[in-house]
Short mmCIF file of C-alpha atoms in Angstrom, two decimals:
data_model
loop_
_atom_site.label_atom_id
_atom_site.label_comp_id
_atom_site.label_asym_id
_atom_site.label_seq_id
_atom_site.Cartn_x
_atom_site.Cartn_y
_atom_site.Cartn_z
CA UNK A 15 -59.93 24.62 -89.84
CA UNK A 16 -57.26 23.15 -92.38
CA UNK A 17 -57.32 19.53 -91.90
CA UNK A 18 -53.97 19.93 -92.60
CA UNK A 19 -53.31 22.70 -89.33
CA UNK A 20 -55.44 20.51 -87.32
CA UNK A 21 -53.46 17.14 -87.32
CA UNK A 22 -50.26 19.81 -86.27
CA UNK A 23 -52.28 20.95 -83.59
CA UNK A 24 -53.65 17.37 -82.00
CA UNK A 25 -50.10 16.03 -82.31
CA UNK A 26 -48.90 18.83 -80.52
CA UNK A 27 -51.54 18.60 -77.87
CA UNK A 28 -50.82 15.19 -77.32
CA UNK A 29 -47.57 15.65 -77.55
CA UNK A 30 -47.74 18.21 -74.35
CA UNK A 31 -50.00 15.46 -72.65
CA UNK A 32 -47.52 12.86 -72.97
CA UNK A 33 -44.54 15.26 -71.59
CA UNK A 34 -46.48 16.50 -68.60
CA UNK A 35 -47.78 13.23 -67.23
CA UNK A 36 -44.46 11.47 -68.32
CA UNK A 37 -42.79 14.62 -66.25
CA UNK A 38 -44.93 15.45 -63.36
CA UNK A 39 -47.26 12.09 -62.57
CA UNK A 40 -45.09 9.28 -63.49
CA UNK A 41 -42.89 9.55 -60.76
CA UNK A 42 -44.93 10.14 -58.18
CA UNK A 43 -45.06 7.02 -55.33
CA UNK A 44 -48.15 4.56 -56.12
CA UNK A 45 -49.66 6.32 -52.07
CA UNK A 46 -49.62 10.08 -54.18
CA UNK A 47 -51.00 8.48 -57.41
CA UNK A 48 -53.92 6.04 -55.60
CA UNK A 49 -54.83 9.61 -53.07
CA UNK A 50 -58.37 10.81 -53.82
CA UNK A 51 -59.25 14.29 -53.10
CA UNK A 52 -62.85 13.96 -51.63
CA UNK A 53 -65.25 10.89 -51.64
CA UNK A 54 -66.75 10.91 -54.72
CA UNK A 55 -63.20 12.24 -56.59
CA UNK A 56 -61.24 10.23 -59.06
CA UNK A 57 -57.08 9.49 -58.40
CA UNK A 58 -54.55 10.43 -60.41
CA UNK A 59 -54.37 6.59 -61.55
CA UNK A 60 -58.06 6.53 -61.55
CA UNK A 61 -58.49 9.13 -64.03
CA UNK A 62 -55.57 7.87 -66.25
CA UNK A 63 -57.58 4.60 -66.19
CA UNK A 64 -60.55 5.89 -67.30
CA UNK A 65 -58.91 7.65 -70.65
CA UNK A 66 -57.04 4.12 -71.02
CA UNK A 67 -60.54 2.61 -70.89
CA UNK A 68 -61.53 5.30 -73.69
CA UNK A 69 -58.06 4.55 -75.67
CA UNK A 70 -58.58 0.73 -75.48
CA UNK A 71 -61.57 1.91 -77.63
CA UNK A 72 -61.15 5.03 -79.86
CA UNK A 73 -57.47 4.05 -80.71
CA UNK A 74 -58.44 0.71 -82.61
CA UNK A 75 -61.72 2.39 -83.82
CA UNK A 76 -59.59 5.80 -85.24
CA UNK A 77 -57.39 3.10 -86.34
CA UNK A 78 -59.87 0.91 -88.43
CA UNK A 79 -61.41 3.80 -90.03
CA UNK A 80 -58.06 5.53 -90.88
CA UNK A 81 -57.44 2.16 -92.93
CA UNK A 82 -60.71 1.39 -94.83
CA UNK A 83 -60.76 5.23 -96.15
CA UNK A 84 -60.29 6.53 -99.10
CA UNK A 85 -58.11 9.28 -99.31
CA UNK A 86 -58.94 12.14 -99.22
CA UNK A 87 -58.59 16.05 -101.01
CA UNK A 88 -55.26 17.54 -98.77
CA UNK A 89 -55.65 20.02 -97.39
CA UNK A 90 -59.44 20.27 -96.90
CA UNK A 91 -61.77 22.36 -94.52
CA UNK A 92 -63.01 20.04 -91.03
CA UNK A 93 -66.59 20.78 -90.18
CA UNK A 94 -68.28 19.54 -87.44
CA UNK A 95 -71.93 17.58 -87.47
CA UNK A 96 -74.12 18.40 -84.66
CA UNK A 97 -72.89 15.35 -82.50
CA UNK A 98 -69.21 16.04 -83.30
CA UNK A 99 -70.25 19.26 -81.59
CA UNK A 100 -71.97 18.65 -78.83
CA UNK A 101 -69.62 15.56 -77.54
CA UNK A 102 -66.81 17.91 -78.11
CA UNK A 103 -68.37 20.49 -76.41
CA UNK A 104 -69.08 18.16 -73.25
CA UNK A 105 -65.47 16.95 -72.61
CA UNK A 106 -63.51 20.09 -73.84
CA UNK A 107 -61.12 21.23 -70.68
CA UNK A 108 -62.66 24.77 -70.09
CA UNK A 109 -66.69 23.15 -70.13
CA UNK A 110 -66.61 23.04 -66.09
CA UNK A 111 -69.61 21.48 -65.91
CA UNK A 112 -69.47 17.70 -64.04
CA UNK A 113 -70.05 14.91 -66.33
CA UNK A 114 -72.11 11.66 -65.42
CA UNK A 115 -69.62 8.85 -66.99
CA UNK A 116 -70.99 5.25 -68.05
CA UNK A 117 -70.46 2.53 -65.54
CA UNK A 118 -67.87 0.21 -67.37
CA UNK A 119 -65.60 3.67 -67.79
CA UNK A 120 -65.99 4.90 -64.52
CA UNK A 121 -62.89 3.41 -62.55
CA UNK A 122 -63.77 4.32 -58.89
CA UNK A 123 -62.68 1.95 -56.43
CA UNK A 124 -60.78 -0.13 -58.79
CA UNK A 125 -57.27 -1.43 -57.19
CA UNK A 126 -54.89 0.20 -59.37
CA UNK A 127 -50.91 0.60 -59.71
CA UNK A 128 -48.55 2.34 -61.27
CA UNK A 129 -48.65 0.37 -64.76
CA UNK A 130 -51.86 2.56 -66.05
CA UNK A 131 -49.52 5.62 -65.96
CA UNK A 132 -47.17 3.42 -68.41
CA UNK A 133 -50.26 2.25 -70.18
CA UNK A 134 -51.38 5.72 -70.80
CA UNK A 135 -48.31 6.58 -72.32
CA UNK A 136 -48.39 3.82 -74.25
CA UNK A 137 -51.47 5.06 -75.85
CA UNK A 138 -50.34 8.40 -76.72
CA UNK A 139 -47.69 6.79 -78.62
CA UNK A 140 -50.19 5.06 -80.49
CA UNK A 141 -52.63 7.98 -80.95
CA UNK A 142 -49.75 9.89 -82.34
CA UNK A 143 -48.87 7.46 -84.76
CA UNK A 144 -53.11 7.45 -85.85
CA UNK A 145 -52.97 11.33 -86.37
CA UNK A 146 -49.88 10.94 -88.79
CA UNK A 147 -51.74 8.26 -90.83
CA UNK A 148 -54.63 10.83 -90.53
CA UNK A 149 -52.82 13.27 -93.08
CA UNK A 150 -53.91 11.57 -96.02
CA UNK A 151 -57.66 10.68 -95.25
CA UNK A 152 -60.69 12.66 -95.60
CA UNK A 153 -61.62 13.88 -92.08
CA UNK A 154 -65.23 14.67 -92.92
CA UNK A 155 -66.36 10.80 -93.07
CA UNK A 156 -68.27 9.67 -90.62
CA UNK A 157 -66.08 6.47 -89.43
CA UNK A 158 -65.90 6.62 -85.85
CA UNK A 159 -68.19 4.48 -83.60
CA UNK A 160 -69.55 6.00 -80.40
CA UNK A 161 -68.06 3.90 -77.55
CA UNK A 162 -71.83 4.11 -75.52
CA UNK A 163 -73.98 4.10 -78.05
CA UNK A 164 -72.03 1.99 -81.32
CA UNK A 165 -74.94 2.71 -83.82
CA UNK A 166 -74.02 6.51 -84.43
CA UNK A 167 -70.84 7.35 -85.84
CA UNK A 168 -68.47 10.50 -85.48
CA UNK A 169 -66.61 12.15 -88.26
CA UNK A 170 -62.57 11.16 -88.20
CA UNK A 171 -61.85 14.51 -87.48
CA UNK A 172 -64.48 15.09 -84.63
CA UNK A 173 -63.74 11.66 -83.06
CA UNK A 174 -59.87 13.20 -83.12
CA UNK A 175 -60.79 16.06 -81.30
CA UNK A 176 -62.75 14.46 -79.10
CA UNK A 177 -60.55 11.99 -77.98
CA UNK A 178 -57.60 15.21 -77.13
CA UNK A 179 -60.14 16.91 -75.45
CA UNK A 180 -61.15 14.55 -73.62
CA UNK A 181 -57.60 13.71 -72.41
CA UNK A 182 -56.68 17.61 -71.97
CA UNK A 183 -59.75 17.70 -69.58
CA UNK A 184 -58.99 14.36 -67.69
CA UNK A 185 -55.02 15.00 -67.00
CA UNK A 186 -56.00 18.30 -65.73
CA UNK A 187 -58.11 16.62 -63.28
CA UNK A 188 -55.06 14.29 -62.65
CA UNK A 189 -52.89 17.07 -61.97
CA UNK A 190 -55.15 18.72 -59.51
CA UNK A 191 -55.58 15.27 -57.59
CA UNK A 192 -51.52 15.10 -57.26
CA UNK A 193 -51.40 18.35 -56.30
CA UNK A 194 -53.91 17.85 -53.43
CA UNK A 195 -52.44 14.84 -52.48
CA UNK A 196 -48.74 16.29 -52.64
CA UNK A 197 -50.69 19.13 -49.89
CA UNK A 198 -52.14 16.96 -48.06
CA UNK A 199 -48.84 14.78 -47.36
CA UNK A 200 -47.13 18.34 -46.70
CA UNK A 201 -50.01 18.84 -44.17
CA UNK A 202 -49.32 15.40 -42.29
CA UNK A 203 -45.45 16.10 -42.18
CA UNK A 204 -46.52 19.31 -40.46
CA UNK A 205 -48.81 18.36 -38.04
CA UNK A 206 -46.82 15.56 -36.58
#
């Protein structure tokens, strides 16, 4: 893909992440946002936590490697390296498969309020800003540390995608845990 097509494309994904969770999750009561599903489900807050966790990282990584570059030819072809492909292939939204995460980004049971919805934003802002500055670098160049494991590196591009998908898949997850805790609170007013 055009690198130039692609940055359109992430901006406009993040874009749609920022409007739904700014529309649908951040005015939901702290109770709605804190409800887990099942016992070993993540919160709305706790899986907006988690991609903070992720942001805290990839933003200032994306963000240090979109400085030190070179620029690049515009517009050029992205590719993908094998490990571009298979961590983008883990988190994308429609890979249903469960993933194990790492202890220190796994937020379960962590006391939580309404401020990592706000934070969250906060980071889309920022991520939005990164894939403007992105326009003029090479997005083949490896740059990107690995958040668990620092000594391998993603390409700009991949580590872009990556860090999208991985939201797209997570605010999904959000959605479906305000949706069963909006159900659930429909259920109680019934029953009583």
């Amino acid at each position: 893909m055009l690198s130039t097509v692609l940055l359109r494309h992430l901006a406009s994904q993040v874009e749609a992440l920022y409007a739904t969770v700014d529309a649908e999750l951040r005015p939901l009561d702290t109770q709605v946002l804190n409800f887990k599903p099942g016992p070993n489900s993540w919160s709305v807050l706790e899986c907006l936590e988690h991609l903070n966790r992720y942001s805290r990282f990839y933003n200032q990584e994306l963000a240090q490697a979109l400085q030190t570059q070179a620029p690049g030819q515009h517009p050029h072809e992205v590719g993908f390296s094998w490990l571009g492909r298979k961590s983008y292939d883990t988190v994308k939204p429609e890979n249903g498969k469960k993933q194990q995460t790492i202890k220190h980004m796994n937020p379960a049971g962590s006391q939580l309020q309404a401020s990592v919805v706000e934070e969250f934003l906060q980071h889309q802002t920022r991520l939005l800003q990164l894939l403007a500055s992105a326009a003029n670098t090479d997005l083949n160049r490896k740059a990107v540390r690995i958040e668990f494991f620092r000594l391998l590196k993603l390409r700009v591009g991949e580590a872009l995608q990556f860090v999208v998908a991985h939201e797209q898949r997570h605010v999904q997850q959000a959605l479906r845990a305000a949706q069963a805790a909006q159900g659930q609170r429909k259920e109680a007013v019934l029953i009583v």
